Short mmCIF file of C-alpha atoms and ligand atoms in Angstrom, two decimals:
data_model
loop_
_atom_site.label_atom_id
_atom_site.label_comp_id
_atom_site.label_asym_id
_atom_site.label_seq_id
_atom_site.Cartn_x
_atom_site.Cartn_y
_atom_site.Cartn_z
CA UNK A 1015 126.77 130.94 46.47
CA UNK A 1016 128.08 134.16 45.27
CA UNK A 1017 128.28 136.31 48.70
CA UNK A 1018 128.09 140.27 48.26
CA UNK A 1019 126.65 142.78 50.87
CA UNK A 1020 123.45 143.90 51.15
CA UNK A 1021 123.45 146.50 53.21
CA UNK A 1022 119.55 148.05 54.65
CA UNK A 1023 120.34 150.92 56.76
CA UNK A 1024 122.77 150.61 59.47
CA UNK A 1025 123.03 146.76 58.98
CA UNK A 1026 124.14 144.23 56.35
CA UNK A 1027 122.17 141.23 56.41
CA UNK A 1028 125.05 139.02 54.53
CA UNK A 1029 128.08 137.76 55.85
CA UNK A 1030 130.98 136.65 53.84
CA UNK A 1031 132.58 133.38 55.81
CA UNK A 1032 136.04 134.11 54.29
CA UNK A 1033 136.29 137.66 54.73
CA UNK A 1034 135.44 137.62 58.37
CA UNK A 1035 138.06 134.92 58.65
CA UNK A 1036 140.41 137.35 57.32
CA UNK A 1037 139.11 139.90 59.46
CA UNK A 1038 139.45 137.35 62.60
CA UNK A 1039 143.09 136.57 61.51
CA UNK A 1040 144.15 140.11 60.94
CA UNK A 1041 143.62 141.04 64.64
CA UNK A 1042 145.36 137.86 65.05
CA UNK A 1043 148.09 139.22 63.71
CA UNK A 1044 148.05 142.48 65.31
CA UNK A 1045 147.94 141.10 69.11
CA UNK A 1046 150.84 138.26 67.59
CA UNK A 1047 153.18 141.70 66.66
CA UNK A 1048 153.55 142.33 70.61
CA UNK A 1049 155.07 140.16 73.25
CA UNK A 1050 153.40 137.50 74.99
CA UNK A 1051 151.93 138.87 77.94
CA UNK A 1052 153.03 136.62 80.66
CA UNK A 1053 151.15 138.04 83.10
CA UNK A 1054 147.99 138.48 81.48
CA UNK A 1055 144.69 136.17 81.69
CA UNK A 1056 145.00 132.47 81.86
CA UNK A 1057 140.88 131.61 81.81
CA UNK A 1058 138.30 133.98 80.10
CA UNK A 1059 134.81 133.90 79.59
CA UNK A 1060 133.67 136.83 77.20
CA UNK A 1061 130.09 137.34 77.07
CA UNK A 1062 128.99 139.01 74.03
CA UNK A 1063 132.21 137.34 72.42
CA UNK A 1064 131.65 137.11 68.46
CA UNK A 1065 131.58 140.69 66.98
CA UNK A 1066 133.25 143.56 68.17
CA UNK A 1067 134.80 144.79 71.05
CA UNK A 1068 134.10 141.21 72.74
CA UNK A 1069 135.87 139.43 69.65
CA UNK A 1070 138.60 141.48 70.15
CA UNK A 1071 138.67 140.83 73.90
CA UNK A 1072 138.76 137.55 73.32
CA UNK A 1073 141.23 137.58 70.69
CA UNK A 1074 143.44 139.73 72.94
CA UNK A 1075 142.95 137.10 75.59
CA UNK A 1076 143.98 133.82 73.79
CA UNK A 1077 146.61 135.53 71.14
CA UNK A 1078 148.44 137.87 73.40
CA UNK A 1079 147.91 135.95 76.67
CA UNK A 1080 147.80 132.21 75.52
CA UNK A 1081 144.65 132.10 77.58
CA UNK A 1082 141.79 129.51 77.57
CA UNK A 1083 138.79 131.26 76.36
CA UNK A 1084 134.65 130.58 76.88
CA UNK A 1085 133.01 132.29 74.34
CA UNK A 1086 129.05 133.73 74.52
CA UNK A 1087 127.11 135.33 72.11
CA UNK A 1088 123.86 135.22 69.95
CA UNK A 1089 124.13 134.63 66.55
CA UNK A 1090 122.37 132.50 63.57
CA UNK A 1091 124.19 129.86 61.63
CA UNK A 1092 123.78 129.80 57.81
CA UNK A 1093 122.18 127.26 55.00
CA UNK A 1094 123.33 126.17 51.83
CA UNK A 1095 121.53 129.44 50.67
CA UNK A 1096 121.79 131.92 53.33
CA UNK A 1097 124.79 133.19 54.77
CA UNK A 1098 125.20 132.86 58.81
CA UNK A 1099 125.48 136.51 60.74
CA UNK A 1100 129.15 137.92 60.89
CA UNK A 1101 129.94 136.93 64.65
CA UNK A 1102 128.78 133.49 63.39
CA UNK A 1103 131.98 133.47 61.19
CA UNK A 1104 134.02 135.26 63.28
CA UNK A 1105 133.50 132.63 66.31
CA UNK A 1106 134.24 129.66 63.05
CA UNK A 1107 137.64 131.37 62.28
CA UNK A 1108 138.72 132.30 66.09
CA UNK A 1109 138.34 128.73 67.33
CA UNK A 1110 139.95 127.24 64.09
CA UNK A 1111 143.26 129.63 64.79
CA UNK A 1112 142.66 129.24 68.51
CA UNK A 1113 142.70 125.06 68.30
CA UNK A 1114 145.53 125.32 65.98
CA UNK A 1115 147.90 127.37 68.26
CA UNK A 1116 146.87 124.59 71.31
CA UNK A 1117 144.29 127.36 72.98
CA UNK A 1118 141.29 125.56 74.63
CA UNK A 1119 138.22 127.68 73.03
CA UNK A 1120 134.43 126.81 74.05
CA UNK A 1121 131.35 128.52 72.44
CA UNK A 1122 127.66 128.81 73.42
CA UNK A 1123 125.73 130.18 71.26
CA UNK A 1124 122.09 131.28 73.19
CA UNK A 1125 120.19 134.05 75.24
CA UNK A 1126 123.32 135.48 77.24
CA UNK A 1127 120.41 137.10 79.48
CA UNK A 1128 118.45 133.35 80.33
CA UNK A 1129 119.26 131.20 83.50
CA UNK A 1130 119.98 128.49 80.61
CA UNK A 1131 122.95 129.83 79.30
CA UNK A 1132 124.33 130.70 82.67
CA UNK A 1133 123.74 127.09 83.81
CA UNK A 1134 125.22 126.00 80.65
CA UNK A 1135 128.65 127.52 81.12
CA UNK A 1136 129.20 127.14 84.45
CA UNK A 1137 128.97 123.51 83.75
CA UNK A 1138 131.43 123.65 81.15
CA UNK A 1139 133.85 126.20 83.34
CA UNK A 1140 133.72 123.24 85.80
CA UNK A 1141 133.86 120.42 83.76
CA UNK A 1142 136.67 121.52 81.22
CA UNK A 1143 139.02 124.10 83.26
CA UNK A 1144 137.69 124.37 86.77
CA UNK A 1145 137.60 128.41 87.29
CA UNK A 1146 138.08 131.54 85.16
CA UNK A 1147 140.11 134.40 86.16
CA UNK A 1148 138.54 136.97 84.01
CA UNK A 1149 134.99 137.95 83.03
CA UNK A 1150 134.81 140.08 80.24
CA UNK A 1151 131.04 141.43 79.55
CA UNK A 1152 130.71 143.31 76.42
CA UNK A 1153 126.62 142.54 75.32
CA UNK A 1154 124.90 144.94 73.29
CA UNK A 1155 120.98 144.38 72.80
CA UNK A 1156 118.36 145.74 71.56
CA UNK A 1157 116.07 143.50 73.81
CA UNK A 1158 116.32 141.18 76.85
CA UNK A 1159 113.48 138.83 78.29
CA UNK A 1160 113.67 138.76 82.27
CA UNK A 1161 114.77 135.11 83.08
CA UNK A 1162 112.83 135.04 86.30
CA UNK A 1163 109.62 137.23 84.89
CA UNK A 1164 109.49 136.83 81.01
CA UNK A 1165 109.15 139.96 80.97
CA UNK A 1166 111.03 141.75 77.62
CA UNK A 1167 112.40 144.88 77.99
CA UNK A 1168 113.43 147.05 75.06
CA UNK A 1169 116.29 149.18 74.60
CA UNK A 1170 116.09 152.55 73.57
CA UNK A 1171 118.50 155.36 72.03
CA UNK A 1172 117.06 158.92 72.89
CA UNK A 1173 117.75 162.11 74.75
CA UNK A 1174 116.30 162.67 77.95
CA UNK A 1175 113.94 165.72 78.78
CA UNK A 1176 113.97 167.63 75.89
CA UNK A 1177 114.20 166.98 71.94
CA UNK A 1178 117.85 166.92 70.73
CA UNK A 1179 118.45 167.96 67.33
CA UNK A 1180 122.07 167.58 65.38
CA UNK A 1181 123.94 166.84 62.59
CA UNK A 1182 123.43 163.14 61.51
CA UNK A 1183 125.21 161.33 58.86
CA UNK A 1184 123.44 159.01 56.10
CA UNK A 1185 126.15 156.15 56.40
CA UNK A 1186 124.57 154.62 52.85
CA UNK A 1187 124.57 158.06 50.89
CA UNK A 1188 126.92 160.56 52.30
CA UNK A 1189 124.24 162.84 53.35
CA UNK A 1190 124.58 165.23 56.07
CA UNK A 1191 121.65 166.60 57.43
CA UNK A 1192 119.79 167.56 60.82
CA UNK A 1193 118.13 164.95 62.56
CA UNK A 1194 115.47 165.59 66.11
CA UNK A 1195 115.28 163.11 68.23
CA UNK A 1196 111.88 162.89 70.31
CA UNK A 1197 112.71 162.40 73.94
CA UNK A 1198 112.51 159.48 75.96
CA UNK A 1199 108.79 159.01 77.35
CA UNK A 1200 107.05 156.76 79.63
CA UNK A 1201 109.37 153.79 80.59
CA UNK A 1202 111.54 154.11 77.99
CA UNK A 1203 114.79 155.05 80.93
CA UNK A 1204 113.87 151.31 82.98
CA UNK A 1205 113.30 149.81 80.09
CA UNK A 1206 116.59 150.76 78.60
CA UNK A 1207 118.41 150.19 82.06
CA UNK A 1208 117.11 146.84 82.22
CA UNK A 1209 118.62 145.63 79.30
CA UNK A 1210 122.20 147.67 79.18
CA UNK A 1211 122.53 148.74 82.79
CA UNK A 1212 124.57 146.39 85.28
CA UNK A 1213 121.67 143.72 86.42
CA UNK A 1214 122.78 140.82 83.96
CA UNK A 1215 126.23 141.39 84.34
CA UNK A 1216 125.86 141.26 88.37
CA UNK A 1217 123.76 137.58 87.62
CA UNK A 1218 126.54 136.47 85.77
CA UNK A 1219 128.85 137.39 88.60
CA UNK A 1220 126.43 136.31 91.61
CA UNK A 1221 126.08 132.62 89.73
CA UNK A 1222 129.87 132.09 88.68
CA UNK A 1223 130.85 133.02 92.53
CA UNK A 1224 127.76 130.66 93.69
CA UNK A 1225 128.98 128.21 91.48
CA UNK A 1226 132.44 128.95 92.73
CA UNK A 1227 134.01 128.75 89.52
CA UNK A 1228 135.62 132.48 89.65
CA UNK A 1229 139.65 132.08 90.89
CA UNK A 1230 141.23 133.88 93.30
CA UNK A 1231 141.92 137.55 92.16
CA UNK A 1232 139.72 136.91 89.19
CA UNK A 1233 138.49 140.24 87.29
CA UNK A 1234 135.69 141.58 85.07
CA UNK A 1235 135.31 144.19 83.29
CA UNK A 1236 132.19 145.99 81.47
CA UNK A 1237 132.64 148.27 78.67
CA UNK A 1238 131.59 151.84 78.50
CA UNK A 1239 130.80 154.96 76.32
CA UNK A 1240 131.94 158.99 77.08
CA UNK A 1241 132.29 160.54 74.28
CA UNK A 1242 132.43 164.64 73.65
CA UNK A 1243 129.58 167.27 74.20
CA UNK A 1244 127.80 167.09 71.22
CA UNK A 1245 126.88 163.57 71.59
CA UNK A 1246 126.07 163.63 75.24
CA UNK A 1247 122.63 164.40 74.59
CA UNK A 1248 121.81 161.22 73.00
CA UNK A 1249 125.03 159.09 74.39
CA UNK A 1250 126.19 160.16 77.90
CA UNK A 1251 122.78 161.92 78.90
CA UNK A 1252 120.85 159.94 77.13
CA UNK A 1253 118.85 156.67 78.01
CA UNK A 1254 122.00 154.69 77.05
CA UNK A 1255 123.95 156.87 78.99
CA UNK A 1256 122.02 156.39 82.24
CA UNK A 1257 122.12 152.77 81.42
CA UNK A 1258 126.10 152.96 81.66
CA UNK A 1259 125.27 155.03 84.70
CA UNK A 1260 123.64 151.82 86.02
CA UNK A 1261 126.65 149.78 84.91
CA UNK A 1262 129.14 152.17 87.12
CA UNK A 1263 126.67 151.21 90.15
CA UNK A 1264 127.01 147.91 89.63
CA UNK A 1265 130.85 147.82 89.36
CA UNK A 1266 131.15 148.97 93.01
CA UNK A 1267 128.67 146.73 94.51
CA UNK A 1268 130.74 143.96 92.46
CA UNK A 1269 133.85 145.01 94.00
CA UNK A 1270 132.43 144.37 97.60
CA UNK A 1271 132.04 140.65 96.10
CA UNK A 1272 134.75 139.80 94.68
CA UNK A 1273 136.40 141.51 97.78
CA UNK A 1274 136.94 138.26 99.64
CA UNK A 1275 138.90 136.95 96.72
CA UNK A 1276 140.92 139.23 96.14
CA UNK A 1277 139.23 140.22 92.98
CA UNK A 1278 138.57 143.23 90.78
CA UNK A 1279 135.28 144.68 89.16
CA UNK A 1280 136.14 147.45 86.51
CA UNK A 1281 133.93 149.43 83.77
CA UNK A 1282 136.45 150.24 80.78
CA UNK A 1283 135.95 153.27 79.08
CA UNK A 1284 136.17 152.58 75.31
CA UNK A 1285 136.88 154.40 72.36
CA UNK A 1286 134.04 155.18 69.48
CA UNK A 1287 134.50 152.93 67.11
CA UNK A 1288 132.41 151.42 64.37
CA UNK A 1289 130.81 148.23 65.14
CA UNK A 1290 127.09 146.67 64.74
CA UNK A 1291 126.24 148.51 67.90
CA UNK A 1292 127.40 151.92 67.37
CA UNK A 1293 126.41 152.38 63.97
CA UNK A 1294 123.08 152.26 64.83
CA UNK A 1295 123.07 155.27 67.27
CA UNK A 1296 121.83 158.63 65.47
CA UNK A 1297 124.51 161.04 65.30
CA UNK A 1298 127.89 158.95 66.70
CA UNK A 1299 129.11 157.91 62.76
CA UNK A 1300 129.41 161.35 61.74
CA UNK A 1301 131.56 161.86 64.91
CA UNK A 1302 133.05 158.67 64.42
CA UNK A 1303 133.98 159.78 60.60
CA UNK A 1304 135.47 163.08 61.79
CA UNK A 1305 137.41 161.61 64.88
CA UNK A 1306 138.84 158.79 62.28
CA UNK A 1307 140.25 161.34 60.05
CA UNK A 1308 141.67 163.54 63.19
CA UNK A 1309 143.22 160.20 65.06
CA UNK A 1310 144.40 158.47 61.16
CA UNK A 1311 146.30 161.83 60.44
CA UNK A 1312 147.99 161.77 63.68
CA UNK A 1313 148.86 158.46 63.95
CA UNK A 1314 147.20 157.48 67.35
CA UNK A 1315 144.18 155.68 65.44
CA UNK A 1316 143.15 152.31 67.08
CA UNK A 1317 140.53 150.05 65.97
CA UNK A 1318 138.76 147.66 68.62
CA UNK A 1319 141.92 144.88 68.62
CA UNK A 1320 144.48 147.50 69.11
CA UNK A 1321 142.05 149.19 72.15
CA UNK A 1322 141.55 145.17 73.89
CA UNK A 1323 145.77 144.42 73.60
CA UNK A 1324 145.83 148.09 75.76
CA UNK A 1325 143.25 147.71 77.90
CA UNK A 1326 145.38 143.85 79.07
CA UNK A 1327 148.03 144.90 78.52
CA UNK A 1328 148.72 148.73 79.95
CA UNK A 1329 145.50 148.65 82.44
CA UNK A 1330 144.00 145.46 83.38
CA UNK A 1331 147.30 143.14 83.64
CA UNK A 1332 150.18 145.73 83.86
CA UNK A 1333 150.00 146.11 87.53
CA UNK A 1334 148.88 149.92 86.77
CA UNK A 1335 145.70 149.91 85.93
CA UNK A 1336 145.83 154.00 85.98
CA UNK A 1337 141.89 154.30 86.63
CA UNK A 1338 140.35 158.06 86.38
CA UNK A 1339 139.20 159.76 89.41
CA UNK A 1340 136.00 157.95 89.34
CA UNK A 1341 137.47 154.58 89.44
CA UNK A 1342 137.26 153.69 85.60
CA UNK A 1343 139.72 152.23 83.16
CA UNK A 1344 140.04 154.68 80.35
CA UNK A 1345 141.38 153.38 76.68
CA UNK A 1346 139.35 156.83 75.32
CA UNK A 1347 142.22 158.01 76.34
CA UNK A 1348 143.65 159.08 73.41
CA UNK A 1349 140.54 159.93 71.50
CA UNK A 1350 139.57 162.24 74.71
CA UNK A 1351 143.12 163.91 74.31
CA UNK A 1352 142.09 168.20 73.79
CA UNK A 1353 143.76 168.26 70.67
CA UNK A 1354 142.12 165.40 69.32
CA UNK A 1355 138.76 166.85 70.25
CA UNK A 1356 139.11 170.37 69.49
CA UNK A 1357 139.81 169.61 65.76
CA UNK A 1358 136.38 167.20 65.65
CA UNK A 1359 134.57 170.30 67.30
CA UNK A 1360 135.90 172.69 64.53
CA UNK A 1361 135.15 170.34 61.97
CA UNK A 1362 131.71 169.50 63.46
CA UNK A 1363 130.79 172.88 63.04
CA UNK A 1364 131.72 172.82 59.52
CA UNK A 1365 131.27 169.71 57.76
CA UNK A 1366 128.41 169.11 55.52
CA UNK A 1367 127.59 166.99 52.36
CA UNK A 1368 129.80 169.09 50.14
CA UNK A 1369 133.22 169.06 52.66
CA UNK A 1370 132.27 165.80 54.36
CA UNK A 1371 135.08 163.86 52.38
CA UNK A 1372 137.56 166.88 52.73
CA UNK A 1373 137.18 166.85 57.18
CA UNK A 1374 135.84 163.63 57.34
CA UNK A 1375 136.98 159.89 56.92
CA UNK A 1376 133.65 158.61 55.59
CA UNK A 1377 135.53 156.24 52.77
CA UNK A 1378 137.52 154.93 56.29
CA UNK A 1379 133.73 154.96 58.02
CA UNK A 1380 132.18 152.69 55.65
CA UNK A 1381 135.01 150.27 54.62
CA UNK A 1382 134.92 149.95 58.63
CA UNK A 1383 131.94 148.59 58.41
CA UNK A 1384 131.82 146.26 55.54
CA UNK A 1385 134.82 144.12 57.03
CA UNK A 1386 132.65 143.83 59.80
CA UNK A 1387 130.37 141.48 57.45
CA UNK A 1388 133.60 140.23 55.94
CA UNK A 1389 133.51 142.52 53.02
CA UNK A 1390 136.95 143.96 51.45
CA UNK A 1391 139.56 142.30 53.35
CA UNK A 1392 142.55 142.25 50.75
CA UNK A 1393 143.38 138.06 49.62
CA UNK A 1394 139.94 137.59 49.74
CA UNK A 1395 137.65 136.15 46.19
CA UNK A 1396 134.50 137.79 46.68
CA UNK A 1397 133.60 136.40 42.96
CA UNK A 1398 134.10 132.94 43.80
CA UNK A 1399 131.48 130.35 45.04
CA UNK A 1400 131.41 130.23 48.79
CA UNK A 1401 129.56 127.77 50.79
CA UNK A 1402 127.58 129.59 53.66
CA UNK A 1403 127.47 126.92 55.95
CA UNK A 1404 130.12 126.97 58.00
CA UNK A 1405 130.86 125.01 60.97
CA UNK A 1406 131.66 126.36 64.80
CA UNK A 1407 133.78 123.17 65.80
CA UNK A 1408 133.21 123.18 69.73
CA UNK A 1409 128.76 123.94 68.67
CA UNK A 1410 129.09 120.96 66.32
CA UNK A 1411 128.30 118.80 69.15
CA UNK A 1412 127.10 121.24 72.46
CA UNK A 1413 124.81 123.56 72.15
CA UNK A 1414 122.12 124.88 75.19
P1 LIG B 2136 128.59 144.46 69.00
O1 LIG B 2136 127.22 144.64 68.46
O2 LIG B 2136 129.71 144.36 68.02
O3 LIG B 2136 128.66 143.15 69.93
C1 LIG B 2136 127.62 142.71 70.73
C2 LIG B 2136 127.85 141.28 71.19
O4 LIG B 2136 126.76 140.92 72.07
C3 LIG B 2136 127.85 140.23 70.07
O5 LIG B 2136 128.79 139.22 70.38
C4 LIG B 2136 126.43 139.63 70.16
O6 LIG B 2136 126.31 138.30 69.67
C5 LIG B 2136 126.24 139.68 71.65
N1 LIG B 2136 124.83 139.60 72.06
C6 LIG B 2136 123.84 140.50 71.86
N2 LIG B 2136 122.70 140.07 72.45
C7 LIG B 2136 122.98 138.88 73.04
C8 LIG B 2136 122.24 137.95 73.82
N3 LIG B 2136 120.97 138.16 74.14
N4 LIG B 2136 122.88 136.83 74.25
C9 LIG B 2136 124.17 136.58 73.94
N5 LIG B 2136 124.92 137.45 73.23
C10 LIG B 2136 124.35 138.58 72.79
O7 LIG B 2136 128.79 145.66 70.01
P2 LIG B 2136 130.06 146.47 70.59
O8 LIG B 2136 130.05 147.82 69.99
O9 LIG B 2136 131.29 145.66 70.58
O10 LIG B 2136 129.57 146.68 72.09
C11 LIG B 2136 130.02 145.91 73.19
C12 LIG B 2136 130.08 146.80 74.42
O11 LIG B 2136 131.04 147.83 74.20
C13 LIG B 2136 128.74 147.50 74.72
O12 LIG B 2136 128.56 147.56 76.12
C14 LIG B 2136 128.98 148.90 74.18
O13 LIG B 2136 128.18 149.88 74.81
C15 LIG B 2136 130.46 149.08 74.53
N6 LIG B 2136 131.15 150.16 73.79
C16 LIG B 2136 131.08 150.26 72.44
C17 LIG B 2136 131.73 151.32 71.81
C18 LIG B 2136 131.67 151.49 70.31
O14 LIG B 2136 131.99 152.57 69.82
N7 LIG B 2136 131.31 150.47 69.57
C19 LIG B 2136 132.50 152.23 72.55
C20 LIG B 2136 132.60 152.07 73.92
C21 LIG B 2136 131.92 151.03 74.55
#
């Protein structure tokens, strides 16, 4: 078939197989541009590992580490006339590079959040490389179903206590208008917690130490959201917010555990970057599409490949890890940085449908997200007939 987006809101629904290979091999190539970090990760799992920044930790891993990578995500294959979802793709492409370079790479595609999965990969951990030394956990879900109760929780993105109203950008159109945003009610803050706070990630933990599959001095790391004032009311203060809140918690009581071997637990602080998750939260792409232009003009733009080979490289494996004063990595570093930020506030202020392409990078915004489907990588032939059914090598014969 002929493979072109179509796009309904904040998501495409197509996935070009070809152009998220290119998009795979072009972080390739960006973590390949550095040294081999010697000291970096030998064994990864990466949970939530096909789109975004767990892709990207994963490609950091095996690329600029030569490390063995498990891979878990939830995605759908395609048909001969339906195209697969992007991480779908993206897992197709990483495991073809990674098998080619000699890298062991392992994928499961299921319910991260079930005791099936879990059981799953633990049995592979044990049967293919014995332990991991690094647990990356970078899920982001609208929904999770309890794997003891059944019960399905639902995610939310709203302000808490009082209606927030702001600038939003139309990502399809260009408009810029105000949006409100209701607050959350009833249990919209557990509900929320319960499916992007810290209770799957300490499972995970809690069954790979049962299991005793995690090495000595083994790591994992969570990723996280700060951003500046005028999103805190529906990021940082908001139900997603106290869901990272949750997170933080988690991290120490993870410490304690990992305590006897020597181990780390860490919560990342990430930059705002386009991806399937963040373009769905109100507000952030217009503050994405202003900080773009800001961080492109000064040089110091990163996209989520560039962010992973830091957060190894300078923080996780550099024998620095430099956390803040509340114990957190911080690759926001440089989007954080008062410059930076005071030129996003002044253009915040300012920037409307008329000026947005004069203060903002909205051209940058949405050819951001297209090549997360696989659309407009350069060397790629959108016009030619593309077969949709792709193949993940290691799922061809395991899958829970
Ligand atoms: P993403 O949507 O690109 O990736 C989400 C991943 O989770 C995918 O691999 C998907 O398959 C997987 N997944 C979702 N539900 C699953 C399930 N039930 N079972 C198995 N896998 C499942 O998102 P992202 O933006 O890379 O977010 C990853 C983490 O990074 C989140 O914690 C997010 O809050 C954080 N973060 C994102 C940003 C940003 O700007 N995008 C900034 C800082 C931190």
């Amino acid at each position: 078939m002929i493979i072109s987006p179509k796009i309904r809101g904040f998501i495409c629904t197509t996935a070009h197989p070809e152009g998220c290979a290119q998009h795979v091999a072009d972080q390739i190539a960006v973590v390949q541009r550095r040294p081999l970090l010697a000291s970096g990760p030998k064994k990864v799992l990466v949970i939530g590992s096909s789109t975004g920044y767990g892709l990207s930790s994963r490609i950091a891993a095996a690329f600029g580490s030569g490390a063995a990578t498990l891979g878990v995500f939830f995605e759908r294959p395609g048909e001969a006339d339906r195209t697969a979802t992007a991480g779908w793709y993206n897992t197709a492409a990483f495991e073809k590079a990674a098998h080619a370079a000699n890298l062991y790479a392992r994928s499961f595609n299921g319910d991260a959040y079930s005791d099936a999965v879990k059981t799953a990969v633990i049995a592979a951990i044990k049967a293919d490389l014995g332990q991991v030394d690094c647990v990356v956990y970078s899920l982001a879900s609208p929904r999770r179903t309890h794997p003891k109760t059944g019960e399905v929780f639902k995610s939310v993105l709203k302000p808490v206590g009082a209606v927030y109203t702001n600038k939003n950008l139309n990502t399809t159109t260009g408009v810029v208008s105000d949006i409100s945003i209701e607050p959350a009610q009833g249990d919209d803050i557990a509900q929320t917690i319960a499916v992007m706070g810290g209770e799957d990630w300490e499972s995970w933990i809690d069954a790979l130490l049962e299991a005793d599959v995690l090495a000595p001095g083994a790591q994992t790391v969570a990723y996280s959201y700060i951003g500046p004032e005028v999103t805190w009311p529906i990021y940082k203060n908001g139900t997603i917010g106290l869901a990272k809140e949750d997170l933080e918690r988690t991290q120490r009581q993870l410490d304690g555990k990992l305590a006897p071997l020597h181990g780390k637990a860490w919560v990342s602080v990430n930059k705002a970057l386009v991806t399937q998750a963040s373009s769905a939260i109100p507000v952030v792409p217009l503050y994405i599409s202003l900080l773009y232009k800001v961080m492109k003009d000064q040089g110091t733009h990163e996209d989520c490949i560039e962010q992973m080979d830091r957060l190894f490289r300078d923080r996780l494996y550099s024998g620095t890890p430099q956390p803040d004063d509340l114990g957190r990595l911080r690759v926001d570093d440089w989007e954080m940085t008062p410059s930076v930020q005071a030129l996003v506030a002044q253009r915040w202020a300012a920037v409307d449908t008329s000026n947005l392409n004069d203060l903002a990078d909205f051209t940058g915004y949405q050819s951001s997200f297209l090549r997360l489907f696989g659309f407009g990588l350069a060397g790629v032939d959108y016009a030619a007939e593309t077969n949709p059914d792709v193949p993940i090598p290691s799922l061809a014969h395991d899958t829970p």
